[in-house]
Structure formats: structure tokens, C-alpha cells
Amino acid sequence: MPADIFNLDKVSFDYGPGAPALDGVDLTVAGGESVALLGANASGKTTLLRLLAGLASPTKGAITAFGVPLTAEALRDRGFTASFRRRVGFVFQNAEAQLFSPSVAAEVAFGPLQLGLDESAVAERVRDTLALLGIEHLAERAPFHLSGGEKRKVAIGSVLSLAPDILLFDEPTTGLDPRSRAWLVRFLRALREAGKTLVTATHDLDIVGRLADRAVVLGEDHRVWSDGPVGAVLADHPLLVGANLAEP
Amino acid sequence: MPAPTATTRPPEDPPPDGRAPGTSLPVWLSAAGAADNEGSWAPRRSGRRTEAFLDRTLAEFAHVTRHAVFAEEVARRDGFLQRLDPRVKLGGFIALVLAVAVARSPVTLVLVTLLSLAGAARSRVPAGFLVKRVWVVVAVFAGVMALPATLNVVTPGVAALRLPFGLAVTWSGLRGASLLVLRASASATLAAVLTLTTRWDRLLAAARGAGIPPAFVVVVDLAYRYLFVLMGAALETFEARKARTVGSLRLAQNQGFVAAVAGATLQKARVMSEEVHAAMVARGYDGSPRLARLSPLGAGGVLGLAAFVAGAYIVFILDRVLVVLGA
Ligand SMILES: Nc1ncnc2c1ncn2[C@@H]1O[C@H](COP(=O)(O)OP(=O)(O)OP(=O)(O)O)[C@@H](O)[C@H]1O
Ligand SMILES: [Mg+2]
């Protein structure tokens, strides 16, 4: 399998004239690695993940995914998007936004049903996913009435049930209590050990060392400030202070 | 405080081997490689298009956002009109719109439009952006009101152009319609210049200053803000759905999805409004909004307001003179 999953070449993105969110970002994500995307608020982490997920296209620059250009034009092709989206899962920062089904079980079943799996296979996936996340007891509840942490688990489950190879997580630990947070970190490691590729946006430096091999730092100027082994990046205190990730 | 005893260890704690029960992945999840791959690494094209409906909706949302982001940026620029007190601008706007409403000479209307455009230029409002805003209003207006007014059934007179079924475009109809369109463009330009050079919060503050009831202002403000919040919520839901769209849905499923999103968005709106209300109550809201007082207008402000009203009056007089002269 070729090494690169994503390749970004001088990618810029803005939400309108004078509202830049990314500026000249070069980035490569290789298969099977776990990359942490670090950056202060508004540095562009979510925007970068949305580009990787093919939900938006760069204003400037180019992205290749799996060795082929990830263009707006390619994403309008049904076959391309179907297999792209099956392989790339995106867990949003705002968990509640991505929940739209009447029950937790239906939410988790949404993806597998679209894959065309038969009923018993879908049921198995839903059962396994809920068990994995420890939320079997919520199966029949309406996602919208759950607690914040529960919503996040359902959101993760709704993406996992598609069995994606690449998982994009946006601030996955926000709003989780310590035990859930520790569990999530172990869980992400387990995914990585199973050969999944992970890109996790966060400014929670405590978890980064445990879940990532590599860290990419986005500065408040929306550019990549540093990209290297997680240990080296975390040891560079002046860099972290400069990027508003640590207190001086 | 007594230290917790060793027996209170929660059952969910990871076992000594470091692997929690909840992290051993099921086979379907840990098996690498997507089944649809058929040996090829890159996702393959099918030549069939994705659901245009979803893409269009998302593009629409993105467009509205871009527009709003840009408008806000323009209102924050350092320009002539941006520096004026919003109350002066609102007062001037009302005076000029009144003058436009009673104007009967096309020359006056063109003049007011040109003057507003000049004001916009002095305020660093991009001409293209302004024209686009105005054009939409004028086009709709012209289509709905002005076009029918050109016909002999609405405005009788000498025919300029004969149409089938005994219809005709009359000269007096054309004159009336062009006046209507010119009046619409003058008012729309004034409104666009006001809103593009005044931040939303300051415009509302000015409205309060103009004696509009606070409750009304608060409702308008919340509606405007939550329009964006709700739009954002709906947008994210659409994107989440898009991110999980791996096969094609049948029409019924699609309709079901739209209904589900509408339902979810309404639910969110309700919960959000409850949360907003709770947040307002927590900060002392008791059902009757008490808004911050505006600072007094000051001599400069009063002078500016007087200048605008005088300007509007001059426009009015000029219009009468032009009409008498037959222009
Ligand atoms: N929908 C939007 N419309 C306009 N501007 C936006 C929008 N979303 C993000 N931005 C802007 O883009 C920039 C980057 O935002 P982004 O959400 O990518 O940041 P982030 O790194 O994820 O921040 P956080 O840690 O707060 O989640 C910010 O300046 C933000 O204001
Ligand atoms: Mg973010």
C-alpha cells in the first residue's frame, strides 16, 4: 500500500475575503500513523480536517488523497465519494451537530445500512459498536437528549460503524470526564495498533504524547510552524508558547 | 476528610495488563482495507454524479456565510460613513428615503443614487459588492411591479410597442415604470450603503435611539443571530451526513433524511432557545429587556443629523424645481 494517504501542497483556505483560516499548508499523512494537529483556538484545525474530509476544497493549493487529486470535481463523482467517505471517517468537534437520527441505535446503523449490509450484519455492527463504547443502555434513547459526553460517544460510534481506515477526530476529549478521557486515549491507541490512520486535532497537550506519533503545530497565523516526532515537538517549549499552546 | 478506601476502585478501571475491556476491537472494525477497493488503491470514479441537492444546499450556505463575513469586514473598515454615529446615519437614511419616496423627477432619483454611491466609495465599500446587493432588490422589484405597469391595461396611453392579444406597452407606462425602478434603486442603494457601513449591533442601538421598542429590537437581534447559529447547526448536520454518505440513498430515504434534519434542527432551536433564555435569566433578565443606554449624541452628531436632514430637504426642493422645469 502506497505510503501517503493525504498530501497537501501549499494549501490555503479562507471563509471570505479577509477571513483566512489556512495559509500555505504543506502536509503529508502516511498510512498507519497517528498525527496530532495542535493549534490555539481559531488557528485552523477544524478547517484543515474539513479539507481532509473532502467537505471543503482549498481556495489555493492542492490536496491529493490516496494518490489522486481530491478536487471539487472528483468529489462530485458518486463512485469516488462513496469509496472516499467509506474510508475516511470524521468525528466533528460539535458532537450534537452530527446526530440526526431518532435513536442512538439508528444513528449508529445509518452508515452500515448505506453500505448495503444485510440486517443481521447491521445489527451486529450496532451491537459491537455500542458495546465497544460502553453505551448499550442508550440504544433506544434519542441522541439529542443525551449528556455531552454521551453524545460524543454516539458521534464516535456513528462513524466507527462504517469501519473507516482513516479517522479524523476534532477535539475528541472536550467535555469528557477523566475516566472517559483516559478510555478514549486508550481507544485511539487501539485503533492505531489495528492499522488505522488517525489525525486528531486538539489543544489538549496532556493526551498528545500518548496518542500520536507525530505532531503538527498550526500557528495563529494559520501556517504550519512545526512538524515532527511528537516528543520533539512537545519538548520545544518556546514553540508551544509562541503558538499559544502553553503558558510561558 | 477521610481518604477513599482501596475498595472503592471503580469496576471500569483498566485491568493490570493495561488493556481496558472496551478497547479490543471487533473483527469488522480491525480488518484493514475497504472491501470496495477491488485491488485498486485510489478511490475509483463511477461517472455518476453525487446528489446535486446536498451539494447545492451546502454551496448555498457557504455563499451566505461568505457574504455575511465580508459585509461585516466592510462595516469595520475605516471609512467616511463608518465613522459617523449610527443614529446620524439612520436619521439621514430615513430623511433621504422620504425625499426619494415623494420625488417625481428621474433626475433627482439618479442624483440621490449617485450621491449614495459616492458616499460608499468614500467609505471603501467595494462597488461590485454594493451593486450586487442593490441589483437583486431592483430586479425583483422591476419584475413584479414595474413591468406590468408598462402595459396599456395598467397605464393607458399612446402605444410604444404593440403586443399580441391587444396588449401594448405605452409611453406613459414606460415613464411610470422607469420612475418606479429608479425610485427602487435609489432606496435600495441608500439601504445597502447604510447596512454595509454600519455594524449590526450599532444599527440596532441606533434603532433603539430612534424610539423603536426595546422588546422589538431584542427579538430582531436574537432572530438575526440565531439565524446564523441555526444555519451553522443545519450546515454541520448536512456535512456530517455527507461525510457518512457511502452509498446512494433511495429517494424515500433522502426525503426521510431531510425531514429528520428539519426535525433535528427544530429540536435544536427549541433547546437552544431554552438555553438562551436560561442564560438570560441567569444574568438578571426578568421578562422586560433593559438595554444599555446610548451615550448622548453630542454636538457633532446633532450637526451631522442636521446636515443630513437639510440635504434631504434640498433634494426635495430640487425635485420640485426640476418637475416645474419639465425634467
Ligand atoms: N463558518 C465560518 N465562517 C467564517 N469564518 C470561519 C468559519 N469557521 C471558521 N472560521 C474562521 O476560520 C478560522 C479558523 O477556524 P477553525 O474553526 O478552523 O479553527 P480551530 O483551530 O478549529 O479553532 P478551535 O480550537 O477554536 O476549534 C478562524 O479565524 C475562524 O474565525
Ligand atoms: Mg475547531
XYZ file of C-alpha atoms and ligand atoms in Angstrom:
607
model
C 0.000 0.000 0.000
C 1.498 3.367 -1.008
C 2.743 5.384 1.920
C 0.762 8.577 1.587
C -2.879 8.894 2.478
C -3.028 12.669 2.245
C -0.703 15.111 0.610
C -1.260 18.851 0.899
C 0.647 21.202 -1.349
C 0.647 24.884 -0.287
C -2.978 24.721 0.737
C -4.755 27.944 1.692
C -8.373 28.389 2.649
C -10.476 31.396 3.574
C -14.103 31.754 4.617
C -14.368 35.064 2.787
C -12.089 37.883 1.720
C -10.085 38.904 4.756
C -11.016 35.804 6.751
C -8.122 33.374 6.206
C -8.246 30.044 8.007
C -5.223 28.268 6.475
C -2.214 29.758 4.762
C 0.206 27.783 2.604
C -0.038 24.486 4.469
C 2.219 21.627 3.330
C 1.421 18.327 4.996
C 1.716 14.623 4.391
C -0.130 11.926 6.293
C 1.222 8.418 5.810
C -0.804 5.232 6.158
C -0.969 3.814 9.667
C 0.428 6.792 11.509
C -1.234 8.834 14.202
C -0.830 12.568 13.694
C -1.807 15.188 16.242
C -2.831 18.551 14.888
C -2.002 21.149 17.516
C -3.059 24.768 17.456
C -4.655 27.508 19.500
C -8.307 28.454 19.025
C -9.026 29.734 15.530
C -5.678 28.536 14.164
C -7.444 26.450 11.518
C -7.503 22.877 12.865
C -11.157 22.254 12.117
C -10.785 23.823 8.693
C -7.852 21.552 7.889
C -9.828 18.466 8.937
C -12.790 19.587 6.807
C -10.463 19.827 3.823
C -9.053 16.352 4.541
C -12.592 15.005 4.803
C -13.428 16.479 1.405
C -16.135 18.716 2.861
C -14.489 21.839 1.517
C -11.908 22.489 -1.171
C -8.820 24.677 -0.830
C -9.006 28.256 -2.021
C -5.405 27.837 -3.193
C -3.102 24.837 -3.448
C -3.918 21.186 -3.992
C -4.711 18.071 -1.975
C -4.171 14.503 -3.076
C -5.843 11.657 -1.229
C -4.779 8.056 -1.850
C -2.584 9.362 -4.635
C -5.341 11.042 -6.646
C -6.312 14.720 -6.651
C -9.053 15.489 -4.146
C -10.819 18.149 -6.161
C -14.348 19.503 -6.016
C -14.814 17.885 -9.387
C -13.691 14.439 -8.158
C -15.979 14.791 -5.151
C -18.960 15.243 -7.419
C -18.448 11.713 -8.684
C -20.659 9.250 -6.865
C -18.287 6.307 -7.035
C -15.333 8.351 -5.892
C -17.074 9.963 -2.925
C -18.693 6.734 -1.845
C -15.385 4.924 -1.524
C -13.604 8.021 -0.218
C -16.143 8.576 2.521
C -16.246 4.928 3.422
C -12.548 5.040 4.086
C -12.324 8.445 5.756
C -14.377 8.934 8.912
C -14.799 12.339 10.514
C -15.851 12.870 14.121
C -16.931 16.502 14.428
C -15.936 18.920 17.175
C -19.578 19.655 17.889
C -20.928 16.186 18.573
C -24.538 17.178 18.603
C -24.418 18.649 15.121
C -23.712 15.291 13.579
C -26.559 13.465 15.255
C -29.787 13.432 13.298
C -31.436 10.066 13.826
C -34.389 9.306 16.088
C -32.455 6.838 18.259
C -28.867 6.033 19.165
C -29.135 2.611 17.525
C -30.483 4.175 14.318
C -27.690 6.733 14.384
C -25.036 4.022 14.536
C -26.879 1.956 11.909
C -27.070 4.816 9.386
C -23.645 4.150 7.817
C -23.749 0.329 7.671
C -27.260 0.457 6.168
C -25.944 2.603 3.352
C -23.123 0.140 2.788
C -25.833 -2.285 1.829
C -25.073 -4.757 4.628
C -27.895 -7.149 5.439
C -29.983 -6.651 8.534
C -28.169 -9.122 10.744
C -24.767 -7.682 9.825
C -26.022 -4.166 10.585
C -27.419 -5.349 13.900
C -24.082 -6.967 14.722
C -22.202 -3.773 13.962
C -24.547 -1.705 16.053
C -24.261 -4.161 18.946
C -20.458 -4.311 18.726
C -20.103 -0.560 18.417
C -22.343 0.217 21.361
C -20.536 -2.416 23.453
C -17.157 -1.057 22.449
C -18.170 2.402 23.588
C -19.983 1.115 26.672
C -23.279 2.732 25.712
C -25.543 -0.287 25.154
C -28.006 1.131 27.656
C -28.551 4.192 25.449
C -29.554 2.255 22.328
C -33.175 3.395 22.251
C -32.660 6.914 23.569
C -32.934 9.993 21.316
C -29.376 11.234 20.669
C -30.437 14.780 21.155
C -31.378 14.284 24.780
C -28.114 12.734 25.951
C -25.388 14.352 28.018
C -22.476 15.993 26.235
C -20.094 13.099 26.850
C -22.713 10.548 25.812
C -23.380 12.485 22.610
C -19.683 12.406 21.817
C -19.582 8.631 22.224
C -22.604 8.233 19.963
C -20.970 10.511 17.409
C -17.818 8.398 17.502
C -19.896 5.248 17.217
C -21.809 6.572 14.221
C -18.504 6.958 12.374
C -16.830 3.775 13.629
C -19.671 1.568 12.436
C -18.557 2.351 8.871
C -15.176 0.789 9.705
C -13.146 3.593 8.121
C -9.400 3.160 7.601
C -8.681 6.804 8.292
C -10.246 8.604 11.222
C -10.291 12.351 11.662
C -11.080 13.460 15.206
C -11.782 17.087 16.050
C -11.135 17.830 19.744
C -12.283 14.374 20.802
C -11.634 14.832 24.528
C -13.572 18.067 25.056
C -16.315 17.588 27.583
C -15.241 14.115 28.687
C -14.740 13.222 32.349
C -11.299 11.865 33.339
C -12.252 8.220 33.039
C -13.883 8.653 29.644
C -10.938 10.724 28.511
C -8.423 8.069 29.593
C -10.569 5.441 27.914
C -10.697 7.468 24.706
C -6.919 7.820 24.584
C -6.516 4.057 25.025
C -9.177 3.529 22.417
C -7.433 5.738 19.876
C -4.218 3.807 20.525
C -6.051 0.558 19.947
C -7.338 1.903 16.633
C -3.819 2.862 15.649
C -2.499 -0.571 16.623
C -5.166 -2.107 14.418
C -3.591 -0.248 11.497
C -5.930 2.751 11.299
C -4.597 6.138 10.292
C -5.535 8.858 12.757
C -5.485 12.624 12.531
C -6.535 14.219 15.799
C -6.986 17.963 16.207
C -6.579 19.090 19.779
C -5.076 21.631 22.084
C -5.082 19.180 24.974
C -1.310 18.697 25.270
C -1.711 16.105 28.052
C -3.062 13.477 25.702
C -0.936 14.196 22.652
C 2.163 12.320 23.793
C 0.081 9.240 24.473
C -1.923 9.109 21.290
C 0.253 10.448 18.479
C 3.499 9.532 16.735
C 3.829 12.881 15.054
C 2.681 16.385 15.894
C 1.924 19.243 13.527
C 1.676 22.696 15.055
C -0.546 25.324 13.429
C 0.300 28.866 14.445
C -2.152 31.682 14.982
C -1.081 32.954 11.551
C -2.718 29.796 10.095
C 0.645 28.401 8.920
C 2.451 25.201 9.894
C 5.043 26.097 12.492
C 6.431 22.687 13.208
C 6.029 19.113 12.050
C 7.958 16.285 13.671
C 8.057 13.435 16.166
C 5.652 14.153 18.987
C 8.365 14.001 21.666
C 10.494 16.634 19.971
C 7.570 18.985 19.378
C 6.315 18.690 22.953
C 9.820 19.344 24.279
C 10.072 22.616 22.346
C 8.596 24.886 24.979
C 9.273 28.211 23.209
C 7.476 26.892 20.129
C 4.441 25.858 22.167
C 4.339 29.225 23.907
C 4.672 31.025 20.579
C 1.781 29.036 19.124
C -0.302 29.847 22.211
C -0.428 26.201 23.246
C 1.394 26.560 26.558
C 1.741 29.254 29.189
C 5.097 30.977 29.239
C -11.665 14.333 55.182
C -11.181 10.547 55.224
C -9.126 9.153 52.392
C -11.062 6.933 49.998
C -10.630 3.294 50.867
C -8.925 0.927 48.496
C -12.157 -0.981 47.977
C -13.835 1.917 46.142
C -11.891 1.196 42.983
C -14.368 1.575 40.153
C -15.076 -1.529 38.100
C -14.253 0.314 34.855
C -10.614 0.789 35.849
C -8.287 -0.825 33.343
C -7.154 -4.299 34.332
C -3.440 -4.598 35.269
C -2.411 -5.575 31.756
C -3.294 -2.063 30.656
C -5.976 -3.024 28.156
C -9.420 -1.907 29.078
C -12.241 -4.257 28.178
C -13.667 -1.634 25.879
C -10.671 -1.356 23.575
C -10.466 -4.747 21.923
C -11.867 -4.075 18.508
C -14.412 -6.301 16.750
C -13.152 -8.076 13.642
C -15.112 -5.969 11.157
C -13.513 -2.855 12.573
C -9.919 -4.017 12.862
C -9.727 -5.661 9.436
C -7.837 -3.160 7.344
C -8.754 -2.189 3.797
C -12.085 -1.219 2.413
C -13.990 -4.011 0.741
C -14.936 -1.897 -2.263
C -11.336 -1.456 -3.220
C -11.087 -4.297 -5.747
C -7.334 -4.161 -5.645
C -7.065 -0.524 -6.658
C -5.700 1.845 -4.073
C -7.218 5.084 -5.253
C -10.969 5.530 -4.984
C -12.403 4.903 -8.412
C -14.769 7.090 -10.312
C -18.103 5.800 -11.441
C -19.005 8.600 -13.836
C -22.211 9.192 -11.916
C -22.840 12.464 -10.114
C -23.392 12.846 -6.410
C -26.672 14.168 -5.073
C -26.881 17.636 -6.541
C -29.396 18.596 -3.908
C -26.980 18.216 -0.979
C -24.159 19.953 -2.819
C -26.372 22.850 -3.809
C -27.606 23.299 -0.259
C -24.066 23.304 1.105
C -22.868 25.708 -1.569
C -25.783 27.995 -0.755
C -24.875 28.011 2.943
C -21.232 28.693 2.162
C -22.234 31.580 -0.080
C -24.421 33.227 2.559
C -21.639 32.867 5.118
C -19.041 34.371 2.800
C -21.346 37.254 2.115
C -22.030 37.925 5.798
C -18.354 37.620 6.732
C -17.425 40.098 4.039
C -20.213 42.544 4.879
C -19.046 42.569 8.486
C -15.497 43.236 7.378
C -16.643 46.178 5.221
C -18.591 47.636 8.150
C -15.398 47.548 10.235
C -13.272 49.335 7.657
C -12.054 52.795 8.412
C -14.113 54.931 6.050
C -16.158 58.106 5.982
C -19.588 56.633 6.718
C -18.268 54.006 9.148
C -17.010 56.834 11.353
C -20.431 58.508 11.610
C -22.650 57.843 14.610
C -25.161 55.128 13.618
C -28.017 57.360 14.813
C -26.906 60.094 12.428
C -26.810 57.589 9.582
C -30.193 56.113 10.464
C -31.738 59.583 10.732
C -30.165 60.640 7.455
C -31.315 57.425 5.822
C -34.922 57.999 6.904
C -34.860 61.628 5.701
C -33.400 60.702 2.316
C -35.746 57.764 1.807
C -38.678 60.112 2.433
C -37.284 62.544 -0.119
C -36.911 59.677 -2.600
C -40.446 58.448 -1.923
C -42.008 61.779 -2.897
C -39.581 62.579 -5.740
C -41.197 62.853 -9.183
C -38.233 63.689 -11.394
C -35.967 60.908 -12.652
C -33.032 63.337 -12.416
C -33.456 63.610 -8.633
C -33.542 59.860 -8.224
C -30.413 59.360 -10.323
C -28.726 62.123 -8.341
C -29.520 60.516 -4.957
C -28.312 57.141 -6.234
C -25.059 58.693 -7.473
C -24.581 60.553 -4.184
C -25.037 57.325 -2.175
C -22.579 55.581 -4.468
C -20.098 58.393 -3.911
C -20.598 58.055 -0.137
C -19.971 54.323 -0.475
C -16.814 54.950 -2.465
C -15.544 57.347 0.209
C -16.252 54.586 2.748
C -14.264 51.883 0.963
C -17.329 49.812 0.110
C -16.409 47.778 -2.991
C -18.617 48.946 -5.845
C -19.242 45.440 -7.182
C -20.434 44.176 -3.828
C -22.790 47.114 -3.405
C -24.169 46.870 -6.913
C -24.851 43.148 -6.484
C -26.873 43.808 -3.342
C -28.876 46.587 -4.920
C -29.329 44.827 -8.218
C -31.152 41.850 -6.649
C -33.710 44.139 -4.983
C -34.201 46.226 -8.091
C -34.526 43.201 -10.377
C -37.219 41.660 -8.201
C -38.999 44.974 -7.908
C -38.838 45.685 -11.608
C -40.178 42.233 -12.448
C -43.062 42.315 -10.009
C -44.144 45.945 -10.074
C -42.639 47.880 -12.944
C -43.075 45.500 -15.903
C -46.860 45.197 -15.579
C -47.058 48.997 -15.161
C -45.752 49.493 -18.700
C -48.803 47.806 -20.246
C -51.828 49.644 -21.564
C -54.144 47.664 -19.265
C -52.448 49.270 -16.256
C -51.312 52.590 -17.706
C -53.359 53.686 -20.730
C -51.690 55.937 -23.304
C -50.062 56.099 -26.725
C -48.642 52.705 -27.688
C -44.858 52.465 -27.981
C -44.839 48.743 -28.758
C -47.753 46.548 -29.794
C -48.015 43.065 -28.300
C -50.388 40.159 -29.099
C -53.871 39.897 -27.528
C -54.478 43.637 -27.843
C -51.814 44.418 -25.286
C -49.348 47.262 -25.783
C -46.507 48.981 -23.998
C -47.394 52.662 -23.588
C -45.101 55.696 -23.425
C -46.666 56.893 -20.179
C -46.379 53.357 -18.852
C -42.667 53.307 -19.681
C -42.169 56.630 -17.975
C -44.040 55.478 -14.852
C -42.159 52.182 -14.773
C -38.745 53.797 -15.147
C -39.633 56.150 -12.304
C -40.599 53.140 -10.172
C -37.351 51.343 -10.965
C -35.259 54.460 -10.354
C -37.011 55.039 -7.033
C -36.404 51.422 -6.050
C -32.723 51.626 -6.940
C -32.268 54.892 -5.039
C -33.900 53.469 -1.889
C -32.101 50.135 -2.214
C -28.760 51.888 -2.664
C -29.390 54.027 0.415
C -30.346 50.951 2.436
C -27.350 48.981 1.193
C -24.942 51.800 1.986
C -26.419 52.167 5.474
C -26.243 48.444 6.284
C -22.843 47.923 4.690
C -21.199 50.735 6.622
C -22.851 50.094 9.985
C -22.213 47.108 12.191
C -25.361 45.192 13.055
C -25.129 45.828 16.797
C -24.655 49.559 16.260
C -27.556 49.710 13.836
C -29.773 48.119 16.464
C -28.515 50.551 19.079
C -29.474 53.371 16.708
C -32.920 51.841 16.217
C -33.388 51.901 19.987
C -32.300 55.536 19.935
C -34.946 56.211 17.306
C -37.638 55.084 19.737
C -38.285 51.567 18.456
C -39.454 49.482 21.468
C -36.588 47.541 23.088
C -38.526 44.269 23.096
C -38.845 44.501 19.332
C -35.155 45.298 18.909
C -34.144 42.354 21.119
C -36.343 39.963 19.154
C -34.942 41.156 15.833
C -31.420 40.885 17.168
C -31.898 37.352 18.516
C -33.602 36.297 15.308
C -30.684 37.567 13.253
C -28.051 35.972 15.461
C -29.823 32.641 15.742
C -30.454 32.543 12.058
C -26.700 32.135 11.710
C -26.397 29.769 14.649
C -29.202 27.606 13.308
C -27.827 27.793 9.810
C -24.497 26.643 11.224
C -26.193 23.772 13.039
C -28.068 22.686 9.932
C -24.910 23.039 7.859
C -22.915 20.828 10.189
C -25.647 18.223 10.148
C -25.634 18.244 6.362
C -21.868 17.928 6.328
C -21.934 15.111 8.850
C -24.415 13.339 6.658
C -22.231 13.993 3.649
C -19.183 12.640 5.469
C -21.084 9.432 6.136
C -22.657 9.103 2.706
C -21.077 5.996 1.291
C -23.781 4.624 -0.929
C -26.663 6.119 -2.776
C -29.874 6.517 -0.894
C -33.258 5.846 -2.331
C -35.476 8.855 -2.853
C -37.651 7.908 0.119
C -34.607 7.689 2.363
C -33.466 11.069 1.154
C -36.805 12.641 1.870
C -36.740 10.953 5.249
C -33.338 12.453 5.877
C -34.438 15.957 5.014
C -37.406 15.552 7.341
C -35.083 14.235 10.047
C -32.706 17.185 9.674
C -35.594 19.624 9.762
C -36.863 17.901 12.888
C -33.444 17.826 14.497
C -32.859 21.495 13.660
C -36.194 22.466 15.188
C -35.350 20.430 18.274
C -32.006 22.174 18.451
C -33.703 25.524 18.008
C -36.001 24.745 20.895
C -33.238 23.534 23.173
C -31.094 26.471 22.144
C -33.839 28.971 22.838
C -34.338 27.367 26.240
C -30.620 27.634 26.903
C -30.509 31.218 25.723
C -33.456 32.043 27.924
C -31.813 30.340 30.893
C -28.604 32.244 30.222
C -30.540 35.496 30.084
C -32.386 34.710 33.313
C -29.127 33.784 34.984
C -27.851 37.223 34.120
C -30.814 39.049 35.558
C -33.365 39.029 32.734
C -36.909 39.206 34.140
C -39.021 39.374 31.004
C -38.596 43.030 30.182
C -35.384 43.774 28.366
C -33.366 46.640 29.765
C -30.834 47.575 27.184
C -27.702 49.554 27.656
C -28.188 53.305 27.405
C -26.635 55.013 24.435
C -24.180 57.779 25.056
C -25.594 61.258 24.269
C -25.337 62.190 20.625
C -23.036 65.193 21.142
C -22.720 68.398 19.123
C -21.009 66.677 16.170
C -23.797 64.135 15.974
C -26.546 66.747 16.102
C -24.752 68.729 13.414
C -24.383 65.630 11.232
C -28.049 64.818 11.644
C -28.995 68.411 10.779
C -26.781 68.232 7.682
C -28.496 65.063 6.507
C -31.991 66.493 7.062
C -31.006 69.709 5.273
C -29.573 67.618 2.426
C -32.801 65.662 2.156
C -34.769 68.939 2.134
C -32.562 70.321 -0.629
C -33.201 67.155 -2.633
C -36.948 67.680 -2.123
C -36.844 71.339 -3.262
C -34.598 70.482 -6.204
C -37.068 67.815 -7.262
C -39.948 70.330 -7.284
C -37.883 72.746 -9.358
C -36.933 70.008 -11.823
C -40.556 68.941 -12.187
C -41.610 72.531 -12.893
C -38.818 72.819 -15.476
C -40.152 69.626 -17.028
C -37.093 67.441 -16.435
N -18.119 29.107 9.165
C -17.190 30.061 9.274
N -17.390 31.287 8.775
C -16.454 32.237 8.860
N -15.273 32.089 9.445
C -14.996 30.897 9.972
C -15.937 29.819 9.923
N -15.389 28.747 10.537
C -14.171 29.152 10.948
N -13.923 30.431 10.621
C -12.695 31.197 10.875
O -11.591 30.458 10.379
C -10.511 30.478 11.285
C -10.090 29.063 11.638
O -11.179 28.422 12.276
P -11.153 26.896 12.712
O -12.545 26.536 13.110
O -10.529 26.083 11.653
O -10.205 26.966 13.995
P -9.799 25.834 15.054
O -8.327 25.736 15.033
O -10.572 24.599 14.806
O -10.236 26.514 16.426
P -10.850 25.853 17.770
O -9.718 25.320 18.564
O -11.453 27.051 18.461
O -11.856 24.852 17.371
C -10.981 31.318 12.462
O -10.431 32.592 12.332
C -12.468 31.350 12.349
O -12.975 32.567 12.824
Mg -12.030 23.642 15.824
